[in-house]
Amino acid sequence: MLVEILSEDDRALNMCFETDFANTAIINAMLKSGCSQEEIMSIVWANGSWPFYTKEFLGLVTYFNNCQKSGHIFGFHKSKNTSIERLKNYVEKKSPWCGSSTPKEEVLQEAIQWTEVEEENNDFHKWEKEKANLIHDHLKPGERLLINAHNAHLSKYGISFGHRLYLIEPDQYYNIAYSFRKGSFWAKSTYQMNIEQISAQTQFSAEYISNTTNAFVFDIRAFRNSPKFTKWKDHLVSMIDVGAVLRTPAGEYNNLKLLQNYDLLICANEESPSTKYKD
């Protein structure tokens, strides 16, 4: 999703992109419809950080239908099977993903298959590259870009727009991965993480997140520069278990890529909020 948040002292504008096709399109459509930042925020943060699967979502469909005038709206592509009818079907299933422990198996499997279809589509690489260019052109001097990747999106290293942005402006944004320990596609900790507060910090701080959220925070850049990197690497790879999407040898390979290409890893611990990883 795309949310614009002014920092407390107005010195920086943090822009949060979550690499989900539908939410990105919906929020962008709201912006194009003239919705104020306050109106968007009131919906986005009303139920964790997901307008999906809530009563507010049905109202957002109207915004999307009114604004879809081209094939691309930051995260939507006309050739994909990601139509409004499909999104309505998700809502009608009343998926318990948001704020629940384990989703319905059939919904989870459909989500995984959807991801696989998207990645196999020949237009996907072109689409992500175009989106990266659009986002880059949208940035202004002094703005910071915060990219939140989680679960299935972690497996998209090398093709997602976040990584393409890195090739354009490696110093203009923080690249952050969210992972959930218990293997559920959505952990309760999703709600406990106050992403709005995190994003509003002028200087992104791993210490801030560690002290104010139910999460582990790993500064991977520091790990890479440490002689104990091997030990930390083994710990992280064994810890990044985000459900069926990455429970494969290929998933393990992608986990290793995280250590090379992400700046921070935030790992929610549903059971022990006060636990921090110690050397």
mmCIF file of C-alpha atoms in Angstrom:
data_model
loop_
_atom_site.group_PDB
_atom_site.id
_atom_site.type_symbol
_atom_site.label_atom_id
_atom_site.label_comp_id
_atom_site.label_asym_id
_atom_site.label_seq_id
_atom_site.Cartn_x
_atom_site.Cartn_y
_atom_site.Cartn_z
ATOM 1 C CA MET A 1 0.000 0.000 0.000
ATOM 2 C CA LEU A 2 1.069 3.596 -0.479
ATOM 3 C CA VAL A 3 0.748 5.891 2.499
ATOM 4 C CA GLU A 4 2.276 9.337 2.809
ATOM 5 C CA ILE A 5 3.187 10.402 6.334
ATOM 6 C CA LEU A 6 4.800 13.672 7.349
ATOM 7 C CA SER A 7 7.393 13.409 10.060
ATOM 8 C CA GLU A 8 6.757 15.265 13.298
ATOM 9 C CA ASP A 9 9.120 18.109 12.444
ATOM 10 C CA ASP A 10 8.256 18.185 8.724
ATOM 11 C CA ARG A 11 11.883 17.637 7.773
ATOM 12 C CA ALA A 12 11.182 14.468 5.830
ATOM 13 C CA LEU A 13 8.333 12.717 4.121
ATOM 14 C CA ASN A 14 8.253 8.981 4.741
ATOM 15 C CA MET A 15 6.544 6.969 2.071
ATOM 16 C CA CYS A 16 5.581 3.413 2.952
ATOM 17 C CA PHE A 17 5.137 0.924 0.171
ATOM 18 C CA GLU A 18 3.943 -2.562 0.937
ATOM 19 C CA THR A 19 4.327 -4.781 -2.075
ATOM 20 C CA ASP A 20 0.779 -6.026 -2.336
ATOM 21 C CA PHE A 21 -0.872 -5.504 -5.697
ATOM 22 C CA ALA A 22 -4.393 -4.757 -4.520
ATOM 23 C CA ASN A 23 -3.668 -2.507 -1.554
ATOM 24 C CA THR A 24 -1.196 -0.441 -3.553
ATOM 25 C CA ALA A 25 -3.754 0.086 -6.275
ATOM 26 C CA ILE A 26 -6.544 0.939 -3.852
ATOM 27 C CA ILE A 27 -4.574 3.525 -1.908
ATOM 28 C CA ASN A 28 -3.218 5.068 -5.068
ATOM 29 C CA ALA A 29 -6.750 5.241 -6.449
ATOM 30 C CA MET A 30 -7.846 7.043 -3.294
ATOM 31 C CA LEU A 31 -5.084 9.589 -3.791
ATOM 32 C CA LYS A 32 -6.170 10.126 -7.382
ATOM 33 C CA SER A 33 -9.755 10.576 -6.187
ATOM 34 C CA GLY A 34 -8.711 13.540 -4.068
ATOM 35 C CA CYS A 35 -8.932 11.857 -0.671
ATOM 36 C CA SER A 36 -7.019 13.640 2.020
ATOM 37 C CA GLN A 37 -4.103 12.036 3.822
ATOM 38 C CA GLU A 38 -6.212 11.966 6.989
ATOM 39 C CA GLU A 39 -9.055 10.137 5.251
ATOM 40 C CA ILE A 40 -6.693 7.541 3.847
ATOM 41 C CA MET A 41 -4.907 7.052 7.146
ATOM 42 C CA SER A 42 -8.154 6.626 9.047
ATOM 43 C CA ILE A 43 -9.012 3.641 6.866
ATOM 44 C CA VAL A 44 -5.549 2.154 6.423
ATOM 45 C CA TRP A 45 -4.748 2.049 10.122
ATOM 46 C CA ALA A 46 -8.266 1.253 11.332
ATOM 47 C CA ASN A 47 -7.638 -2.461 11.466
ATOM 48 C CA GLY A 48 -3.929 -3.079 11.971
ATOM 49 C CA SER A 49 -2.562 -1.779 8.700
ATOM 50 C CA TRP A 50 -4.750 -3.652 6.273
ATOM 51 C CA PRO A 51 -7.975 -2.292 4.776
ATOM 52 C CA PHE A 52 -8.423 -5.780 3.293
ATOM 53 C CA TYR A 53 -11.201 -7.975 4.620
ATOM 54 C CA THR A 54 -12.929 -5.181 6.515
ATOM 55 C CA LYS A 55 -16.207 -3.401 5.905
ATOM 56 C CA GLU A 56 -14.262 -0.320 4.821
ATOM 57 C CA PHE A 57 -12.793 -2.280 1.940
ATOM 58 C CA LEU A 58 -16.081 -2.560 0.061
ATOM 59 C CA GLY A 59 -16.247 1.214 -0.004
ATOM 60 C CA LEU A 60 -12.749 1.386 -1.469
ATOM 61 C CA VAL A 61 -13.880 -0.645 -4.448
ATOM 62 C CA THR A 62 -15.795 2.411 -5.635
ATOM 63 C CA TYR A 63 -12.643 4.509 -5.546
ATOM 64 C CA PHE A 64 -10.798 1.912 -7.537
ATOM 65 C CA ASN A 65 -13.513 1.546 -10.192
ATOM 66 C CA ASN A 66 -13.678 5.316 -10.632
ATOM 67 C CA CYS A 67 -9.937 5.710 -11.010
ATOM 68 C CA GLN A 68 -8.787 2.757 -13.063
ATOM 69 C CA LYS A 69 -8.350 4.655 -16.314
ATOM 70 C CA SER A 70 -5.141 2.970 -17.421
ATOM 71 C CA GLY A 71 -3.538 -0.431 -17.249
ATOM 72 C CA HIS A 72 -1.179 0.522 -14.435
ATOM 73 C CA ILE A 73 -1.916 2.041 -11.039
ATOM 74 C CA PHE A 74 1.223 1.438 -8.972
ATOM 75 C CA GLY A 75 0.907 -2.259 -8.447
ATOM 76 C CA PHE A 76 -1.912 -3.263 -10.757
ATOM 77 C CA HIS A 77 -1.600 -4.575 -14.281
ATOM 78 C CA LYS A 78 -4.483 -5.074 -16.667
ATOM 79 C CA SER A 79 -3.100 -8.406 -17.864
ATOM 80 C CA LYS A 80 -3.184 -9.924 -14.366
ATOM 81 C CA ASN A 81 -6.121 -11.830 -12.935
ATOM 82 C CA THR A 82 -6.382 -9.297 -10.121
ATOM 83 C CA SER A 83 -9.716 -7.735 -10.995
ATOM 84 C CA ILE A 84 -12.182 -6.096 -8.664
ATOM 85 C CA GLU A 85 -14.359 -9.200 -8.903
ATOM 86 C CA ARG A 86 -11.507 -11.263 -7.534
ATOM 87 C CA LEU A 87 -10.993 -8.829 -4.680
ATOM 88 C CA LYS A 88 -14.713 -8.946 -3.889
ATOM 89 C CA ASN A 89 -14.456 -12.720 -3.728
ATOM 90 C CA TYR A 90 -11.698 -12.406 -1.140
ATOM 91 C CA VAL A 91 -13.886 -10.146 0.953
ATOM 92 C CA GLU A 92 -16.868 -12.470 0.644
ATOM 93 C CA LYS A 93 -14.747 -15.337 1.953
ATOM 94 C CA LYS A 94 -14.327 -13.316 5.142
ATOM 95 C CA SER A 95 -10.753 -14.419 5.449
ATOM 96 C CA PRO A 96 -9.502 -14.324 9.049
ATOM 97 C CA TRP A 97 -6.020 -13.202 8.008
ATOM 98 C CA CYS A 98 -6.145 -9.806 9.656
ATOM 99 C CA GLY A 99 -5.609 -10.127 13.394
ATOM 100 C CA SER A 100 -6.040 -13.896 13.439
ATOM 101 C CA SER A 101 -3.675 -16.774 14.049
ATOM 102 C CA THR A 102 -3.984 -19.022 11.011
ATOM 103 C CA PRO A 103 -5.842 -18.374 7.749
ATOM 104 C CA LYS A 104 -8.111 -20.826 6.047
ATOM 105 C CA GLU A 105 -5.940 -23.301 4.202
ATOM 106 C CA GLU A 106 -7.752 -22.872 0.907
ATOM 107 C CA VAL A 107 -7.334 -19.092 1.015
ATOM 108 C CA LEU A 108 -3.651 -19.435 1.839
ATOM 109 C CA GLN A 109 -3.078 -21.849 -1.010
ATOM 110 C CA GLU A 110 -4.878 -19.558 -3.403
ATOM 111 C CA ALA A 111 -2.655 -16.703 -2.337
ATOM 112 C CA ILE A 112 0.437 -18.813 -2.922
ATOM 113 C CA GLN A 113 -0.780 -19.904 -6.346
ATOM 114 C CA TRP A 114 -1.572 -16.294 -7.187
ATOM 115 C CA THR A 115 1.982 -15.309 -6.364
ATOM 116 C CA GLU A 116 3.364 -18.105 -8.515
ATOM 117 C CA VAL A 117 1.193 -17.109 -11.462
ATOM 118 C CA GLU A 118 2.289 -13.498 -11.144
ATOM 119 C CA GLU A 119 5.956 -14.403 -11.111
ATOM 120 C CA GLU A 120 5.595 -16.686 -14.121
ATOM 121 C CA ASN A 121 3.910 -13.969 -16.151
ATOM 122 C CA ASN A 122 6.314 -12.604 -18.758
ATOM 123 C CA ASP A 123 5.062 -9.076 -18.174
ATOM 124 C CA PHE A 124 5.871 -9.154 -14.466
ATOM 125 C CA HIS A 125 9.501 -8.060 -14.775
ATOM 126 C CA LYS A 126 8.585 -5.221 -17.122
ATOM 127 C CA TRP A 127 5.768 -4.155 -14.819
ATOM 128 C CA GLU A 128 7.964 -4.062 -11.693
ATOM 129 C CA LYS A 129 10.682 -2.145 -13.501
ATOM 130 C CA GLU A 130 8.139 0.407 -14.700
ATOM 131 C CA LYS A 131 6.726 0.755 -11.185
ATOM 132 C CA ALA A 132 10.200 1.360 -9.774
ATOM 133 C CA ASN A 133 10.759 4.119 -12.301
ATOM 134 C CA LEU A 134 7.399 5.704 -11.488
ATOM 135 C CA ILE A 135 8.136 5.703 -7.771
ATOM 136 C CA HIS A 136 11.617 7.067 -8.287
ATOM 137 C CA ASP A 137 10.280 9.915 -10.437
ATOM 138 C CA HIS A 138 7.721 10.684 -7.727
ATOM 139 C CA LEU A 139 10.337 11.231 -5.028
ATOM 140 C CA LYS A 140 11.425 14.753 -4.183
ATOM 141 C CA PRO A 141 14.676 15.931 -2.573
ATOM 142 C CA GLY A 142 14.615 15.159 1.136
ATOM 143 C CA GLU A 143 12.004 12.443 0.884
ATOM 144 C CA ARG A 144 12.742 8.988 2.235
ATOM 145 C CA LEU A 145 11.341 5.728 0.991
ATOM 146 C CA LEU A 146 10.592 2.855 3.364
ATOM 147 C CA ILE A 147 9.841 -0.488 1.718
ATOM 148 C CA ASN A 148 8.163 -3.140 3.860
ATOM 149 C CA ALA A 149 8.409 -6.669 2.503
ATOM 150 C CA HIS A 150 6.821 -9.616 4.264
ATOM 151 C CA ASN A 151 6.117 -13.305 3.865
ATOM 152 C CA ALA A 152 5.452 -14.208 0.229
ATOM 153 C CA HIS A 153 7.000 -10.976 -0.904
ATOM 154 C CA LEU A 154 10.344 -11.986 0.551
ATOM 155 C CA SER A 155 10.624 -14.621 -2.158
ATOM 156 C CA LYS A 156 10.479 -12.018 -4.897
ATOM 157 C CA TYR A 157 14.074 -10.899 -4.554
ATOM 158 C CA GLY A 158 15.538 -9.725 -7.826
ATOM 159 C CA ILE A 159 12.283 -8.886 -9.561
ATOM 160 C CA SER A 160 10.191 -6.785 -7.153
ATOM 161 C CA PHE A 161 10.141 -3.022 -7.526
ATOM 162 C CA GLY A 162 11.902 -2.530 -4.193
ATOM 163 C CA HIS A 163 15.002 -4.260 -5.414
ATOM 164 C CA ARG A 164 14.858 -2.464 -8.734
ATOM 165 C CA LEU A 165 14.744 0.824 -6.848
ATOM 166 C CA TYR A 166 17.965 -0.211 -5.163
ATOM 167 C CA LEU A 167 19.618 -0.275 -8.577
ATOM 168 C CA ILE A 168 18.418 3.276 -9.254
ATOM 169 C CA GLU A 169 19.030 5.000 -5.905
ATOM 170 C CA PRO A 170 20.563 2.678 -3.297
ATOM 171 C CA ASP A 171 20.828 5.431 -0.676
ATOM 172 C CA GLN A 172 17.322 6.869 -0.931
ATOM 173 C CA TYR A 173 15.414 4.299 1.049
ATOM 174 C CA TYR A 174 15.532 1.666 3.761
ATOM 175 C CA ASN A 175 14.943 -1.906 2.644
ATOM 176 C CA ILE A 176 13.252 -3.804 5.458
ATOM 177 C CA ALA A 177 11.964 -7.353 5.711
ATOM 178 C CA TYR A 178 9.197 -8.456 8.070
ATOM 179 C CA SER A 179 9.099 -12.095 9.122
ATOM 180 C CA PHE A 180 6.843 -13.997 11.516
ATOM 181 C CA ARG A 181 8.188 -16.828 13.632
ATOM 182 C CA LYS A 182 5.235 -19.137 14.125
ATOM 183 C CA GLY A 183 4.804 -20.029 10.477
ATOM 184 C CA SER A 184 1.353 -18.477 10.128
ATOM 185 C CA PHE A 185 0.824 -16.348 7.057
ATOM 186 C CA TRP A 186 -0.436 -13.524 9.245
ATOM 187 C CA ALA A 187 0.696 -13.330 12.850
ATOM 188 C CA LYS A 188 -1.148 -11.464 15.590
ATOM 189 C CA SER A 189 1.952 -9.360 15.917
ATOM 190 C CA THR A 190 1.068 -7.673 12.641
ATOM 191 C CA TYR A 191 -1.424 -5.601 14.584
ATOM 192 C CA GLN A 192 0.910 -4.996 17.519
ATOM 193 C CA MET A 193 3.556 -3.467 15.296
ATOM 194 C CA ASN A 194 2.691 0.207 15.097
ATOM 195 C CA ILE A 195 3.978 0.836 11.594
ATOM 196 C CA GLU A 196 2.571 4.355 11.604
ATOM 197 C CA GLN A 197 4.754 5.317 14.548
ATOM 198 C CA ILE A 198 7.781 3.647 13.018
ATOM 199 C CA SER A 199 7.316 5.357 9.676
ATOM 200 C CA ALA A 200 6.894 8.774 11.253
ATOM 201 C CA GLN A 201 10.438 8.811 12.606
ATOM 202 C CA THR A 202 12.659 11.224 10.705
ATOM 203 C CA GLN A 203 15.621 8.961 11.294
ATOM 204 C CA PHE A 204 14.654 5.327 11.057
ATOM 205 C CA SER A 205 15.876 3.602 14.186
ATOM 206 C CA ALA A 206 16.203 -0.114 14.825
ATOM 207 C CA GLU A 207 16.466 0.721 18.507
ATOM 208 C CA TYR A 208 13.145 2.574 18.339
ATOM 209 C CA ILE A 209 11.405 -0.425 16.793
ATOM 210 C CA SER A 210 13.003 -2.810 19.242
ATOM 211 C CA ASN A 211 11.863 -0.757 22.219
ATOM 212 C CA THR A 212 8.333 0.021 21.072
ATOM 213 C CA THR A 213 7.127 -3.005 19.134
ATOM 214 C CA ASN A 214 6.651 -6.708 19.640
ATOM 215 C CA ALA A 215 9.574 -7.553 17.388
ATOM 216 C CA PHE A 216 13.130 -8.679 17.053
ATOM 217 C CA VAL A 217 15.244 -6.237 15.060
ATOM 218 C CA PHE A 218 18.406 -7.354 13.308
ATOM 219 C CA ASP A 219 20.727 -4.780 11.777
ATOM 220 C CA ILE A 220 21.989 -6.935 8.945
ATOM 221 C CA ARG A 221 24.537 -4.357 7.841
ATOM 222 C CA ALA A 222 26.156 -4.610 11.256
ATOM 223 C CA PHE A 223 26.050 -8.390 11.035
ATOM 224 C CA ARG A 224 27.855 -8.381 7.721
ATOM 225 C CA ASN A 225 30.618 -6.237 9.181
ATOM 226 C CA SER A 226 31.061 -8.418 12.247
ATOM 227 C CA PRO A 227 33.545 -11.291 12.613
ATOM 228 C CA LYS A 228 30.624 -13.214 14.160
ATOM 229 C CA PHE A 229 28.645 -12.910 10.953
ATOM 230 C CA THR A 230 28.563 -16.677 10.346
ATOM 231 C CA LYS A 231 26.940 -17.334 13.718
ATOM 232 C CA TRP A 232 24.334 -14.639 13.205
ATOM 233 C CA LYS A 233 23.685 -15.804 9.659
ATOM 234 C CA ASP A 234 22.962 -19.352 10.799
ATOM 235 C CA HIS A 235 20.614 -18.023 13.483
ATOM 236 C CA LEU A 236 18.710 -15.819 11.047
ATOM 237 C CA VAL A 237 18.323 -18.441 8.358
ATOM 238 C CA SER A 238 16.935 -20.925 10.867
ATOM 239 C CA MET A 239 14.592 -18.259 12.220
ATOM 240 C CA ILE A 240 13.092 -16.963 8.988
ATOM 241 C CA ASP A 241 10.253 -19.445 8.686
ATOM 242 C CA VAL A 242 7.290 -17.667 7.135
ATOM 243 C CA GLY A 243 4.992 -20.517 6.273
ATOM 244 C CA ALA A 244 4.505 -22.628 3.188
ATOM 245 C CA VAL A 245 5.776 -19.973 0.801
ATOM 246 C CA LEU A 246 9.388 -20.390 1.850
ATOM 247 C CA ARG A 247 9.457 -23.909 3.246
ATOM 248 C CA THR A 248 11.483 -25.196 0.315
ATOM 249 C CA PRO A 249 15.171 -25.396 -0.644
ATOM 250 C CA ALA A 250 14.501 -22.423 -2.893
ATOM 251 C CA GLY A 251 13.091 -20.610 0.119
ATOM 252 C CA GLU A 252 16.251 -21.242 2.068
ATOM 253 C CA TYR A 253 18.187 -19.777 -0.832
ATOM 254 C CA ASN A 254 16.025 -16.663 -0.736
ATOM 255 C CA ASN A 255 16.588 -16.391 3.008
ATOM 256 C CA LEU A 256 20.315 -16.250 2.368
ATOM 257 C CA LYS A 257 19.717 -13.465 -0.120
ATOM 258 C CA LEU A 258 18.005 -11.463 2.608
ATOM 259 C CA LEU A 259 21.272 -11.223 4.475
ATOM 260 C CA GLN A 260 22.961 -9.725 1.460
ATOM 261 C CA ASN A 261 20.300 -7.347 0.242
ATOM 262 C CA TYR A 262 18.228 -6.096 3.168
ATOM 263 C CA ASP A 263 19.328 -3.457 5.650
ATOM 264 C CA LEU A 264 17.146 -4.610 8.537
ATOM 265 C CA LEU A 265 15.121 -7.656 9.417
ATOM 266 C CA ILE A 266 12.182 -7.195 11.782
ATOM 267 C CA CYS A 267 10.975 -10.512 13.146
ATOM 268 C CA ALA A 268 7.750 -10.525 15.139
ATOM 269 C CA ASN A 269 7.617 -12.860 18.120
ATOM 270 C CA GLU A 270 3.991 -13.612 18.850
ATOM 271 C CA GLU A 271 4.667 -15.365 22.133
ATOM 272 C CA SER A 272 7.331 -13.316 23.897
ATOM 273 C CA PRO A 273 7.018 -9.570 23.293
ATOM 274 C CA SER A 274 9.896 -8.711 25.598
ATOM 275 C CA THR A 275 12.363 -11.202 24.140
ATOM 276 C CA LYS A 276 15.316 -9.764 22.238
ATOM 277 C CA TYR A 277 18.011 -11.666 20.446
ATOM 278 C CA LYS A 278 21.238 -11.478 22.423
ATOM 279 C CA ASP A 279 24.723 -12.456 21.396
#
